[in-house]
Amino acid sequence: MKLPLRTLALAASCMLFTGQLLAEPKRPECIAPASPGGGFDLTCKLAQSALVNEKLLSKPMRVTYMPGGVGAVAYNAVVAQRPADAGTLVAWSSGSLLNLAQGKFGRFDEGAVRWLAAVGTSYGAIAVKKDSPYKNLDDLVQALKKDPSKVVIGSGGTVGSQDWMQTALIAKAAGINPRDLRYVALEGGGEIATALLGEHIQVGSTDISDSMPHIQSGDMRLLAVFANERLDEPEMKDIPTAKEQGYDIVWPVVRGFYLGPKVSDAEYAWWKDAFDKLLASEDFATLRDQRELFPFAMTGPELDTYVKKQVADYKVLAQEFGLIQ
């Protein structure tokens, strides 16, 4: 069937109008739900650079900081106050999913946002200052066995957080009650590094990407990284894993972005397409590597499925530690 020229012209103009509507978001913003300097900041700045380098955005998106509850404040703000803002991305990590599993984000669960993209992974790590008496994981464990109240551990978030879980798993493996450990709750990797270097804490439960600038400067050391095997990077190859020291603990820290729940399908599709292109780019792989992240690429429905399975698995782990019923 042939369509009249007028119909074809109208259809073409509608397509043009739709294309204009689906141009890049105005005033794009990435919210890092913590203080500057940590993993959320790193995640936002990675996307900020990469999206412009790949010409997917014409100008760098703003990076803003919304600390509180290791992600809870930002999650609630976007869901309740900015649910349809297609220009607002929020950074998340595996720690965000662990908190969701324990109900720490208030009345909103893992189904409250639109999970957009995972762009890389880091690994959990145990950090100390360069002159710490703890030379390896066993040194730390022996000190904890002797008197856990004498070792102040800084972690991103309170009991039940991702950083808490890493040291709780070490304690459990060593026969120490995790509840006996002495924690200081901090807001992300930036604050952990500051507290450690200022000698307000003796140990930082953090992740390797947050730590590497301080490792390379010589201010900090890592007692262990929670990866399956030593990481194949020149500056990381000498960092021992927890597994090789007799503690069978692996903790990947996946990082990515979500959008508000009422962002339209078309607007969501624009971002998904942008990240699909980004994640396939060799230039992006270089930027990711520069920020001490390892490959982990997932978008759209596949990511949504992954997130919901991870939350379910974390609920089981939280139950084992008596964090939820």
PDB file of C-alpha atoms in Angstrom:
ATOM      1  CA  MET A   1       0.000   0.000   0.000  1.00  0.00           C
ATOM      2  CA  LYS A   2       1.361   3.407  -0.998  1.00  0.00           C
ATOM      3  CA  LEU A   3       1.079   6.214   1.508  1.00  0.00           C
ATOM      4  CA  PRO A   4       0.171   9.740   0.373  1.00  0.00           C
ATOM      5  CA  LEU A   5       3.061  12.172   0.224  1.00  0.00           C
ATOM      6  CA  ARG A   6       1.428  14.270   2.931  1.00  0.00           C
ATOM      7  CA  THR A   7       1.339  11.240   5.275  1.00  0.00           C
ATOM      8  CA  LEU A   8       4.976  10.447   4.536  1.00  0.00           C
ATOM      9  CA  ALA A   9       5.968  14.061   5.183  1.00  0.00           C
ATOM     10  CA  LEU A  10       4.064  14.084   8.462  1.00  0.00           C
ATOM     11  CA  ALA A  11       5.698  10.837   9.528  1.00  0.00           C
ATOM     12  CA  ALA A  12       9.136  12.196   8.647  1.00  0.00           C
ATOM     13  CA  SER A  13       8.550  15.380  10.608  1.00  0.00           C
ATOM     14  CA  CYS A  14       7.326  13.334  13.610  1.00  0.00           C
ATOM     15  CA  MET A  15      10.484  11.238  13.446  1.00  0.00           C
ATOM     16  CA  LEU A  16      12.579  14.392  13.294  1.00  0.00           C
ATOM     17  CA  PHE A  17      10.693  15.853  16.256  1.00  0.00           C
ATOM     18  CA  THR A  18      11.134  12.630  18.224  1.00  0.00           C
ATOM     19  CA  GLY A  19      14.847  12.635  17.412  1.00  0.00           C
ATOM     20  CA  GLN A  20      15.103  16.185  18.704  1.00  0.00           C
ATOM     21  CA  LEU A  21      13.303  15.211  21.888  1.00  0.00           C
ATOM     22  CA  LEU A  22      15.718  12.330  22.365  1.00  0.00           C
ATOM     23  CA  ALA A  23      18.827  14.418  21.923  1.00  0.00           C
ATOM     24  CA  GLU A  24      21.277  14.312  24.788  1.00  0.00           C
ATOM     25  CA  PRO A  25      19.786  15.302  28.141  1.00  0.00           C
ATOM     26  CA  LYS A  26      20.038  18.948  29.103  1.00  0.00           C
ATOM     27  CA  ARG A  27      22.255  19.754  32.092  1.00  0.00           C
ATOM     28  CA  PRO A  28      23.272  16.111  32.736  1.00  0.00           C
ATOM     29  CA  GLU A  29      24.448  15.437  36.277  1.00  0.00           C
ATOM     30  CA  CYS A  30      26.057  12.528  38.051  1.00  0.00           C
ATOM     31  CA  ILE A  31      25.388  12.229  41.773  1.00  0.00           C
ATOM     32  CA  ALA A  32      28.155  10.652  43.829  1.00  0.00           C
ATOM     33  CA  PRO A  33      26.354   9.578  47.018  1.00  0.00           C
ATOM     34  CA  ALA A  34      29.319  10.231  49.327  1.00  0.00           C
ATOM     35  CA  SER A  35      31.998  12.816  50.023  1.00  0.00           C
ATOM     36  CA  PRO A  36      34.573  13.609  47.302  1.00  0.00           C
ATOM     37  CA  GLY A  37      37.519  11.317  46.818  1.00  0.00           C
ATOM     38  CA  GLY A  38      36.017   7.834  47.102  1.00  0.00           C
ATOM     39  CA  GLY A  39      34.699   5.170  44.759  1.00  0.00           C
ATOM     40  CA  PHE A  40      31.423   6.915  43.914  1.00  0.00           C
ATOM     41  CA  ASP A  41      33.364  10.046  42.956  1.00  0.00           C
ATOM     42  CA  LEU A  42      35.687   7.912  40.816  1.00  0.00           C
ATOM     43  CA  THR A  43      32.706   6.270  39.091  1.00  0.00           C
ATOM     44  CA  CYS A  44      31.065   9.584  38.213  1.00  0.00           C
ATOM     45  CA  LYS A  45      34.292  11.108  36.950  1.00  0.00           C
ATOM     46  CA  LEU A  46      35.008   8.075  34.792  1.00  0.00           C
ATOM     47  CA  ALA A  47      31.662   8.517  33.022  1.00  0.00           C
ATOM     48  CA  GLN A  48      32.104  12.297  32.948  1.00  0.00           C
ATOM     49  CA  SER A  49      35.322  11.965  30.937  1.00  0.00           C
ATOM     50  CA  ALA A  50      34.362   8.975  28.818  1.00  0.00           C
ATOM     51  CA  LEU A  51      30.976  10.235  27.588  1.00  0.00           C
ATOM     52  CA  VAL A  52      32.593  13.419  26.248  1.00  0.00           C
ATOM     53  CA  ASN A  53      35.604  11.588  24.782  1.00  0.00           C
ATOM     54  CA  GLU A  54      33.249   9.306  22.841  1.00  0.00           C
ATOM     55  CA  LYS A  55      31.184  12.343  21.749  1.00  0.00           C
ATOM     56  CA  LEU A  56      28.083  10.890  23.407  1.00  0.00           C
ATOM     57  CA  LEU A  57      27.715  14.116  25.389  1.00  0.00           C
ATOM     58  CA  SER A  58      28.785  17.482  24.008  1.00  0.00           C
ATOM     59  CA  LYS A  59      29.771  18.848  27.429  1.00  0.00           C
ATOM     60  CA  PRO A  60      30.944  17.109  30.610  1.00  0.00           C
ATOM     61  CA  MET A  61      28.129  16.373  33.022  1.00  0.00           C
ATOM     62  CA  ARG A  62      28.311  17.940  36.459  1.00  0.00           C
ATOM     63  CA  VAL A  63      29.433  15.804  39.364  1.00  0.00           C
ATOM     64  CA  THR A  64      27.649  16.606  42.616  1.00  0.00           C
ATOM     65  CA  TYR A  65      27.980  15.036  46.040  1.00  0.00           C
ATOM     66  CA  MET A  66      25.134  13.814  48.214  1.00  0.00           C
ATOM     67  CA  PRO A  67      26.613  11.964  51.212  1.00  0.00           C
ATOM     68  CA  GLY A  68      24.473  10.218  53.765  1.00  0.00           C
ATOM     69  CA  GLY A  69      23.766   6.618  54.619  1.00  0.00           C
ATOM     70  CA  VAL A  70      26.347   5.387  52.069  1.00  0.00           C
ATOM     71  CA  GLY A  71      23.875   5.962  49.253  1.00  0.00           C
ATOM     72  CA  ALA A  72      20.576   6.064  51.120  1.00  0.00           C
ATOM     73  CA  VAL A  73      20.132   9.852  50.980  1.00  0.00           C
ATOM     74  CA  ALA A  74      20.739  10.001  47.234  1.00  0.00           C
ATOM     75  CA  TYR A  75      18.526   6.980  46.548  1.00  0.00           C
ATOM     76  CA  ASN A  76      15.604   8.454  48.464  1.00  0.00           C
ATOM     77  CA  ALA A  77      16.096  11.916  46.943  1.00  0.00           C
ATOM     78  CA  VAL A  78      16.035  10.641  43.373  1.00  0.00           C
ATOM     79  CA  VAL A  79      13.110   8.272  43.875  1.00  0.00           C
ATOM     80  CA  ALA A  80      10.958  10.721  45.831  1.00  0.00           C
ATOM     81  CA  GLN A  81      11.979  14.135  44.468  1.00  0.00           C
ATOM     82  CA  ARG A  82      13.496  13.633  41.004  1.00  0.00           C
ATOM     83  CA  PRO A  83      11.948  10.416  39.686  1.00  0.00           C
ATOM     84  CA  ALA A  84      11.494  11.593  36.097  1.00  0.00           C
ATOM     85  CA  ASP A  85      14.710  13.612  35.702  1.00  0.00           C
ATOM     86  CA  ALA A  86      16.383  11.924  32.735  1.00  0.00           C
ATOM     87  CA  GLY A  87      19.536  13.998  33.158  1.00  0.00           C
ATOM     88  CA  THR A  88      20.360  12.650  36.608  1.00  0.00           C
ATOM     89  CA  LEU A  89      22.547   9.570  36.911  1.00  0.00           C
ATOM     90  CA  VAL A  90      23.443   8.207  40.341  1.00  0.00           C
ATOM     91  CA  ALA A  91      26.505   6.083  41.032  1.00  0.00           C
ATOM     92  CA  TRP A  92      26.043   2.764  42.839  1.00  0.00           C
ATOM     93  CA  SER A  93      28.298  -0.068  43.960  1.00  0.00           C
ATOM     94  CA  SER A  94      27.977  -3.564  45.364  1.00  0.00           C
ATOM     95  CA  GLY A  95      27.855  -1.887  48.769  1.00  0.00           C
ATOM     96  CA  SER A  96      24.666  -0.098  47.713  1.00  0.00           C
ATOM     97  CA  LEU A  97      23.099  -3.471  46.902  1.00  0.00           C
ATOM     98  CA  LEU A  98      24.181  -4.911  50.251  1.00  0.00           C
ATOM     99  CA  ASN A  99      22.525  -1.982  52.036  1.00  0.00           C
ATOM    100  CA  LEU A 100      19.360  -2.439  49.986  1.00  0.00           C
ATOM    101  CA  ALA A 101      19.329  -6.103  51.003  1.00  0.00           C
ATOM    102  CA  GLN A 102      19.205  -5.019  54.649  1.00  0.00           C
ATOM    103  CA  GLY A 103      16.517  -2.381  54.163  1.00  0.00           C
ATOM    104  CA  LYS A 104      18.937   0.469  54.882  1.00  0.00           C
ATOM    105  CA  PHE A 105      17.521   2.666  52.124  1.00  0.00           C
ATOM    106  CA  GLY A 106      14.257   3.191  53.964  1.00  0.00           C
ATOM    107  CA  ARG A 107      10.943   2.407  52.366  1.00  0.00           C
ATOM    108  CA  PHE A 108      12.411   1.930  48.886  1.00  0.00           C
ATOM    109  CA  ASP A 109      13.753  -1.435  47.721  1.00  0.00           C
ATOM    110  CA  GLU A 110      15.840  -2.576  44.737  1.00  0.00           C
ATOM    111  CA  GLY A 111      12.822  -2.255  42.443  1.00  0.00           C
ATOM    112  CA  ALA A 112      12.463   1.487  43.038  1.00  0.00           C
ATOM    113  CA  VAL A 113      14.925   2.732  40.382  1.00  0.00           C
ATOM    114  CA  ARG A 114      15.892   1.958  36.788  1.00  0.00           C
ATOM    115  CA  TRP A 115      19.250   0.153  36.839  1.00  0.00           C
ATOM    116  CA  LEU A 116      21.174   1.478  33.858  1.00  0.00           C
ATOM    117  CA  ALA A 117      24.751   0.272  33.570  1.00  0.00           C
ATOM    118  CA  ALA A 118      27.632  -1.441  35.340  1.00  0.00           C
ATOM    119  CA  VAL A 119      30.932  -0.083  34.044  1.00  0.00           C
ATOM    120  CA  GLY A 120      33.675  -1.865  35.973  1.00  0.00           C
ATOM    121  CA  THR A 121      34.656  -3.652  39.131  1.00  0.00           C
ATOM    122  CA  SER A 122      37.175  -3.175  41.873  1.00  0.00           C
ATOM    123  CA  TYR A 123      37.906  -5.478  44.820  1.00  0.00           C
ATOM    124  CA  GLY A 124      37.717  -5.023  48.543  1.00  0.00           C
ATOM    125  CA  ALA A 125      40.974  -4.471  50.398  1.00  0.00           C
ATOM    126  CA  ILE A 126      42.435  -3.957  53.855  1.00  0.00           C
ATOM    127  CA  ALA A 127      44.616  -0.852  54.115  1.00  0.00           C
ATOM    128  CA  VAL A 128      47.063   0.373  56.734  1.00  0.00           C
ATOM    129  CA  LYS A 129      49.402   3.341  56.982  1.00  0.00           C
ATOM    130  CA  LYS A 130      52.897   2.812  55.581  1.00  0.00           C
ATOM    131  CA  ASP A 131      54.501   2.494  59.037  1.00  0.00           C
ATOM    132  CA  SER A 132      51.820   0.216  60.523  1.00  0.00           C
ATOM    133  CA  PRO A 133      53.081  -2.664  62.685  1.00  0.00           C
ATOM    134  CA  TYR A 134      50.758  -4.979  60.735  1.00  0.00           C
ATOM    135  CA  LYS A 135      52.766  -6.430  57.859  1.00  0.00           C
ATOM    136  CA  ASN A 136      50.223  -9.014  56.695  1.00  0.00           C
ATOM    137  CA  LEU A 137      46.726 -10.265  57.414  1.00  0.00           C
ATOM    138  CA  ASP A 138      47.902 -12.668  60.121  1.00  0.00           C
ATOM    139  CA  ASP A 139      49.523  -9.807  62.050  1.00  0.00           C
ATOM    140  CA  LEU A 140      46.169  -8.027  62.067  1.00  0.00           C
ATOM    141  CA  VAL A 141      44.241 -11.153  63.035  1.00  0.00           C
ATOM    142  CA  GLN A 142      46.585 -11.872  65.949  1.00  0.00           C
ATOM    143  CA  ALA A 143      46.130  -8.305  67.239  1.00  0.00           C
ATOM    144  CA  LEU A 144      42.354  -8.687  66.966  1.00  0.00           C
ATOM    145  CA  LYS A 145      42.440 -11.989  68.831  1.00  0.00           C
ATOM    146  CA  LYS A 146      44.531 -10.446  71.593  1.00  0.00           C
ATOM    147  CA  ASP A 147      42.274  -7.407  72.107  1.00  0.00           C
ATOM    148  CA  PRO A 148      39.849  -6.325  69.354  1.00  0.00           C
ATOM    149  CA  SER A 149      39.069  -3.098  71.216  1.00  0.00           C
ATOM    150  CA  LYS A 150      42.637  -1.862  70.620  1.00  0.00           C
ATOM    151  CA  VAL A 151      42.349  -1.924  66.804  1.00  0.00           C
ATOM    152  CA  VAL A 152      40.214   0.874  65.376  1.00  0.00           C
ATOM    153  CA  ILE A 153      38.853  -0.054  61.945  1.00  0.00           C
ATOM    154  CA  GLY A 154      37.419   2.569  59.613  1.00  0.00           C
ATOM    155  CA  SER A 155      34.727   1.416  57.221  1.00  0.00           C
ATOM    156  CA  GLY A 156      32.355   3.013  54.774  1.00  0.00           C
ATOM    157  CA  GLY A 157      29.062   2.763  56.635  1.00  0.00           C
ATOM    158  CA  THR A 158      27.962   1.182  59.880  1.00  0.00           C
ATOM    159  CA  VAL A 159      27.564  -2.457  60.937  1.00  0.00           C
ATOM    160  CA  GLY A 160      26.346  -4.466  57.967  1.00  0.00           C
ATOM    161  CA  SER A 161      27.982  -2.290  55.306  1.00  0.00           C
ATOM    162  CA  GLN A 162      30.178  -3.728  52.582  1.00  0.00           C
ATOM    163  CA  ASP A 163      33.369  -2.627  54.321  1.00  0.00           C
ATOM    164  CA  TRP A 164      32.108  -4.019  57.632  1.00  0.00           C
ATOM    165  CA  MET A 165      31.281  -7.302  55.911  1.00  0.00           C
ATOM    166  CA  GLN A 166      34.840  -7.700  54.634  1.00  0.00           C
ATOM    167  CA  THR A 167      36.355  -7.547  58.114  1.00  0.00           C
ATOM    168  CA  ALA A 168      33.463  -9.558  59.575  1.00  0.00           C
ATOM    169  CA  LEU A 169      34.296 -12.370  57.148  1.00  0.00           C
ATOM    170  CA  ILE A 170      37.941 -12.246  58.274  1.00  0.00           C
ATOM    171  CA  ALA A 171      36.863 -12.294  61.922  1.00  0.00           C
ATOM    172  CA  LYS A 172      34.518 -15.221  61.337  1.00  0.00           C
ATOM    173  CA  ALA A 173      37.271 -17.194  59.575  1.00  0.00           C
ATOM    174  CA  ALA A 174      39.602 -16.499  62.527  1.00  0.00           C
ATOM    175  CA  GLY A 175      37.038 -17.451  65.156  1.00  0.00           C
ATOM    176  CA  ILE A 176      36.486 -13.860  66.341  1.00  0.00           C
ATOM    177  CA  ASN A 177      33.020 -12.475  66.976  1.00  0.00           C
ATOM    178  CA  PRO A 178      32.574  -9.664  64.403  1.00  0.00           C
ATOM    179  CA  ARG A 179      30.500  -7.755  66.961  1.00  0.00           C
ATOM    180  CA  ASP A 180      33.612  -7.416  69.126  1.00  0.00           C
ATOM    181  CA  LEU A 181      35.473  -5.439  66.478  1.00  0.00           C
ATOM    182  CA  ARG A 182      35.814  -1.707  66.992  1.00  0.00           C
ATOM    183  CA  TYR A 183      34.476   0.279  64.058  1.00  0.00           C
ATOM    184  CA  VAL A 184      34.364   3.914  63.041  1.00  0.00           C
ATOM    185  CA  ALA A 185      31.660   4.569  60.445  1.00  0.00           C
ATOM    186  CA  LEU A 186      32.871   6.844  57.638  1.00  0.00           C
ATOM    187  CA  GLU A 187      31.324   8.084  54.413  1.00  0.00           C
ATOM    188  CA  GLY A 188      33.220   6.289  51.677  1.00  0.00           C
ATOM    189  CA  GLY A 189      36.794   5.625  50.590  1.00  0.00           C
ATOM    190  CA  GLY A 190      37.894   9.268  50.635  1.00  0.00           C
ATOM    191  CA  GLU A 191      37.109   9.668  54.327  1.00  0.00           C
ATOM    192  CA  ILE A 192      38.665   6.284  55.126  1.00  0.00           C
ATOM    193  CA  ALA A 193      41.971   7.338  53.536  1.00  0.00           C
ATOM    194  CA  THR A 194      41.919  10.706  55.325  1.00  0.00           C
ATOM    195  CA  ALA A 195      41.238   9.079  58.704  1.00  0.00           C
ATOM    196  CA  LEU A 196      43.917   6.450  58.174  1.00  0.00           C
ATOM    197  CA  LEU A 197      46.598   8.936  57.139  1.00  0.00           C
ATOM    198  CA  GLY A 198      45.580  11.207  60.030  1.00  0.00           C
ATOM    199  CA  GLU A 199      45.992   8.249  62.432  1.00  0.00           C
ATOM    200  CA  HIS A 200      42.390   8.434  63.630  1.00  0.00           C
ATOM    201  CA  ILE A 201      42.046   4.752  62.694  1.00  0.00           C
ATOM    202  CA  GLN A 202      44.616   1.956  62.433  1.00  0.00           C
ATOM    203  CA  VAL A 203      43.001  -0.077  59.657  1.00  0.00           C
ATOM    204  CA  GLY A 204      40.842   0.831  56.686  1.00  0.00           C
ATOM    205  CA  SER A 205      38.377  -1.622  55.215  1.00  0.00           C
ATOM    206  CA  THR A 206      38.082  -0.188  51.737  1.00  0.00           C
ATOM    207  CA  ASP A 207      38.633  -1.190  48.099  1.00  0.00           C
ATOM    208  CA  ILE A 208      41.660  -1.242  45.878  1.00  0.00           C
ATOM    209  CA  SER A 209      40.607   1.509  43.459  1.00  0.00           C
ATOM    210  CA  ASP A 210      40.134   4.002  46.320  1.00  0.00           C
ATOM    211  CA  SER A 211      43.505   3.051  47.758  1.00  0.00           C
ATOM    212  CA  MET A 212      45.883   3.017  44.793  1.00  0.00           C
ATOM    213  CA  PRO A 213      46.695   6.765  44.692  1.00  0.00           C
ATOM    214  CA  HIS A 214      47.866   6.507  48.318  1.00  0.00           C
ATOM    215  CA  ILE A 215      49.670   3.207  47.669  1.00  0.00           C
ATOM    216  CA  GLN A 216      51.530   4.769  44.747  1.00  0.00           C
ATOM    217  CA  SER A 217      52.468   7.814  46.827  1.00  0.00           C
ATOM    218  CA  GLY A 218      53.891   5.488  49.477  1.00  0.00           C
ATOM    219  CA  ASP A 219      51.564   6.684  52.250  1.00  0.00           C
ATOM    220  CA  MET A 220      49.596   3.449  52.595  1.00  0.00           C
ATOM    221  CA  ARG A 221      50.006  -0.305  52.249  1.00  0.00           C
ATOM    222  CA  LEU A 222      47.465  -3.027  51.515  1.00  0.00           C
ATOM    223  CA  LEU A 223      47.553  -6.119  53.696  1.00  0.00           C
ATOM    224  CA  ALA A 224      45.250  -7.990  51.336  1.00  0.00           C
ATOM    225  CA  VAL A 225      42.971  -7.669  48.338  1.00  0.00           C
ATOM    226  CA  PHE A 226      39.786  -9.745  48.172  1.00  0.00           C
ATOM    227  CA  ALA A 227      40.257 -11.109  44.651  1.00  0.00           C
ATOM    228  CA  ASN A 228      40.508 -14.706  43.459  1.00  0.00           C
ATOM    229  CA  GLU A 229      44.136 -14.197  42.480  1.00  0.00           C
ATOM    230  CA  ARG A 230      46.719 -11.427  42.391  1.00  0.00           C
ATOM    231  CA  LEU A 231      45.656  -8.624  40.097  1.00  0.00           C
ATOM    232  CA  ASP A 232      47.518  -8.453  36.817  1.00  0.00           C
ATOM    233  CA  GLU A 233      48.532  -4.815  36.941  1.00  0.00           C
ATOM    234  CA  PRO A 234      52.161  -3.667  37.412  1.00  0.00           C
ATOM    235  CA  GLU A 235      51.376  -1.599  40.513  1.00  0.00           C
ATOM    236  CA  MET A 236      49.129  -4.313  42.016  1.00  0.00           C
ATOM    237  CA  LYS A 237      50.971  -7.562  41.295  1.00  0.00           C
ATOM    238  CA  ASP A 238      52.793  -7.532  44.649  1.00  0.00           C
ATOM    239  CA  ILE A 239      49.618  -7.095  46.724  1.00  0.00           C
ATOM    240  CA  PRO A 240      48.736 -10.474  48.283  1.00  0.00           C
ATOM    241  CA  THR A 241      45.210 -11.839  48.203  1.00  0.00           C
ATOM    242  CA  ALA A 242      43.376 -12.866  51.357  1.00  0.00           C
ATOM    243  CA  LYS A 243      43.051 -16.354  49.853  1.00  0.00           C
ATOM    244  CA  GLU A 244      46.796 -16.896  49.568  1.00  0.00           C
ATOM    245  CA  GLN A 245      47.112 -15.903  53.241  1.00  0.00           C
ATOM    246  CA  GLY A 246      44.634 -18.581  54.268  1.00  0.00           C
ATOM    247  CA  TYR A 247      41.398 -16.568  54.303  1.00  0.00           C
ATOM    248  CA  ASP A 248      39.056 -17.714  51.543  1.00  0.00           C
ATOM    249  CA  ILE A 249      37.318 -14.375  51.014  1.00  0.00           C
ATOM    250  CA  VAL A 250      36.541 -12.803  47.636  1.00  0.00           C
ATOM    251  CA  TRP A 251      34.653  -9.505  47.429  1.00  0.00           C
ATOM    252  CA  PRO A 252      34.212  -7.794  44.054  1.00  0.00           C
ATOM    253  CA  VAL A 253      33.001  -4.189  44.132  1.00  0.00           C
ATOM    254  CA  VAL A 254      30.948  -3.621  40.976  1.00  0.00           C
ATOM    255  CA  ARG A 255      30.301   0.020  40.058  1.00  0.00           C
ATOM    256  CA  GLY A 256      27.670   1.609  37.858  1.00  0.00           C
ATOM    257  CA  PHE A 257      24.688   3.938  37.501  1.00  0.00           C
ATOM    258  CA  TYR A 258      20.921   4.062  37.917  1.00  0.00           C
ATOM    259  CA  LEU A 259      18.170   6.483  36.868  1.00  0.00           C
ATOM    260  CA  GLY A 260      14.959   7.603  38.541  1.00  0.00           C
ATOM    261  CA  PRO A 261      11.916   5.302  38.366  1.00  0.00           C
ATOM    262  CA  LYS A 262       9.801   7.552  36.130  1.00  0.00           C
ATOM    263  CA  VAL A 263      12.405   8.282  33.480  1.00  0.00           C
ATOM    264  CA  SER A 264      10.649   7.406  30.209  1.00  0.00           C
ATOM    265  CA  ASP A 265      11.483   4.292  28.201  1.00  0.00           C
ATOM    266  CA  ALA A 266      12.789   6.458  25.370  1.00  0.00           C
ATOM    267  CA  GLU A 267      15.040   8.490  27.668  1.00  0.00           C
ATOM    268  CA  TYR A 268      16.261   5.333  29.385  1.00  0.00           C
ATOM    269  CA  ALA A 269      16.989   3.804  25.952  1.00  0.00           C
ATOM    270  CA  TRP A 270      19.086   6.859  25.029  1.00  0.00           C
ATOM    271  CA  TRP A 271      21.316   6.353  28.055  1.00  0.00           C
ATOM    272  CA  LYS A 272      21.478   2.570  27.571  1.00  0.00           C
ATOM    273  CA  ASP A 273      22.575   3.026  23.967  1.00  0.00           C
ATOM    274  CA  ALA A 274      25.186   5.564  25.072  1.00  0.00           C
ATOM    275  CA  PHE A 275      26.636   3.183  27.657  1.00  0.00           C
ATOM    276  CA  ASP A 276      26.533   0.212  25.269  1.00  0.00           C
ATOM    277  CA  LYS A 277      28.683   2.244  22.871  1.00  0.00           C
ATOM    278  CA  LEU A 278      30.917   3.396  25.690  1.00  0.00           C
ATOM    279  CA  LEU A 279      31.519  -0.072  27.092  1.00  0.00           C
ATOM    280  CA  ALA A 280      32.521  -1.364  23.647  1.00  0.00           C
ATOM    281  CA  SER A 281      35.135   1.372  23.203  1.00  0.00           C
ATOM    282  CA  GLU A 282      38.875   0.731  23.541  1.00  0.00           C
ATOM    283  CA  ASP A 283      39.357   4.303  24.701  1.00  0.00           C
ATOM    284  CA  PHE A 284      36.917   3.663  27.545  1.00  0.00           C
ATOM    285  CA  ALA A 285      38.832   0.520  28.504  1.00  0.00           C
ATOM    286  CA  THR A 286      41.951   2.670  28.814  1.00  0.00           C
ATOM    287  CA  LEU A 287      40.168   5.236  31.002  1.00  0.00           C
ATOM    288  CA  ARG A 288      38.730   2.467  33.178  1.00  0.00           C
ATOM    289  CA  ASP A 289      42.174   0.930  33.604  1.00  0.00           C
ATOM    290  CA  GLN A 290      43.642   4.300  34.574  1.00  0.00           C
ATOM    291  CA  ARG A 291      41.112   4.445  37.418  1.00  0.00           C
ATOM    292  CA  GLU A 292      42.142   1.008  38.695  1.00  0.00           C
ATOM    293  CA  LEU A 293      38.900  -0.674  37.631  1.00  0.00           C
ATOM    294  CA  PHE A 294      38.621  -4.053  35.944  1.00  0.00           C
ATOM    295  CA  PRO A 295      36.218  -5.099  33.163  1.00  0.00           C
ATOM    296  CA  PHE A 296      32.588  -5.613  34.109  1.00  0.00           C
ATOM    297  CA  ALA A 297      30.089  -4.474  31.480  1.00  0.00           C
ATOM    298  CA  MET A 298      26.325  -4.876  31.777  1.00  0.00           C
ATOM    299  CA  THR A 299      23.333  -2.717  30.877  1.00  0.00           C
ATOM    300  CA  GLY A 300      19.536  -2.728  30.717  1.00  0.00           C
ATOM    301  CA  PRO A 301      17.439  -5.798  31.566  1.00  0.00           C
ATOM    302  CA  GLU A 302      20.523  -7.990  32.007  1.00  0.00           C
ATOM    303  CA  LEU A 303      21.789  -5.635  34.697  1.00  0.00           C
ATOM    304  CA  ASP A 304      18.361  -5.448  36.342  1.00  0.00           C
ATOM    305  CA  THR A 305      18.370  -9.254  36.666  1.00  0.00           C
ATOM    306  CA  TYR A 306      21.923  -9.238  38.046  1.00  0.00           C
ATOM    307  CA  VAL A 307      21.133  -6.558  40.635  1.00  0.00           C
ATOM    308  CA  LYS A 308      18.063  -8.363  41.939  1.00  0.00           C
ATOM    309  CA  LYS A 309      19.935 -11.667  42.232  1.00  0.00           C
ATOM    310  CA  GLN A 310      22.802  -9.956  44.071  1.00  0.00           C
ATOM    311  CA  VAL A 311      20.382  -8.355  46.521  1.00  0.00           C
ATOM    312  CA  ALA A 312      18.778 -11.765  47.160  1.00  0.00           C
ATOM    313  CA  ASP A 313      22.216 -13.343  47.757  1.00  0.00           C
ATOM    314  CA  TYR A 314      23.229 -10.509  50.086  1.00  0.00           C
ATOM    315  CA  LYS A 315      20.054 -11.027  52.108  1.00  0.00           C
ATOM    316  CA  VAL A 316      21.160 -14.601  52.773  1.00  0.00           C
ATOM    317  CA  LEU A 317      24.609 -13.392  53.873  1.00  0.00           C
ATOM    318  CA  ALA A 318      23.075 -10.714  56.099  1.00  0.00           C
ATOM    319  CA  GLN A 319      20.880 -13.350  57.744  1.00  0.00           C
ATOM    320  CA  GLU A 320      23.964 -15.481  58.479  1.00  0.00           C
ATOM    321  CA  PHE A 321      25.464 -12.561  60.432  1.00  0.00           C
ATOM    322  CA  GLY A 322      22.204 -11.812  62.243  1.00  0.00           C
ATOM    323  CA  LEU A 323      21.794  -8.450  60.529  1.00  0.00           C
ATOM    324  CA  ILE A 324      18.236  -9.176  59.379  1.00  0.00           C
ATOM    325  CA  GLN A 325      15.618 -11.727  60.305  1.00  0.00           C
TER     326      GLN A 325
END
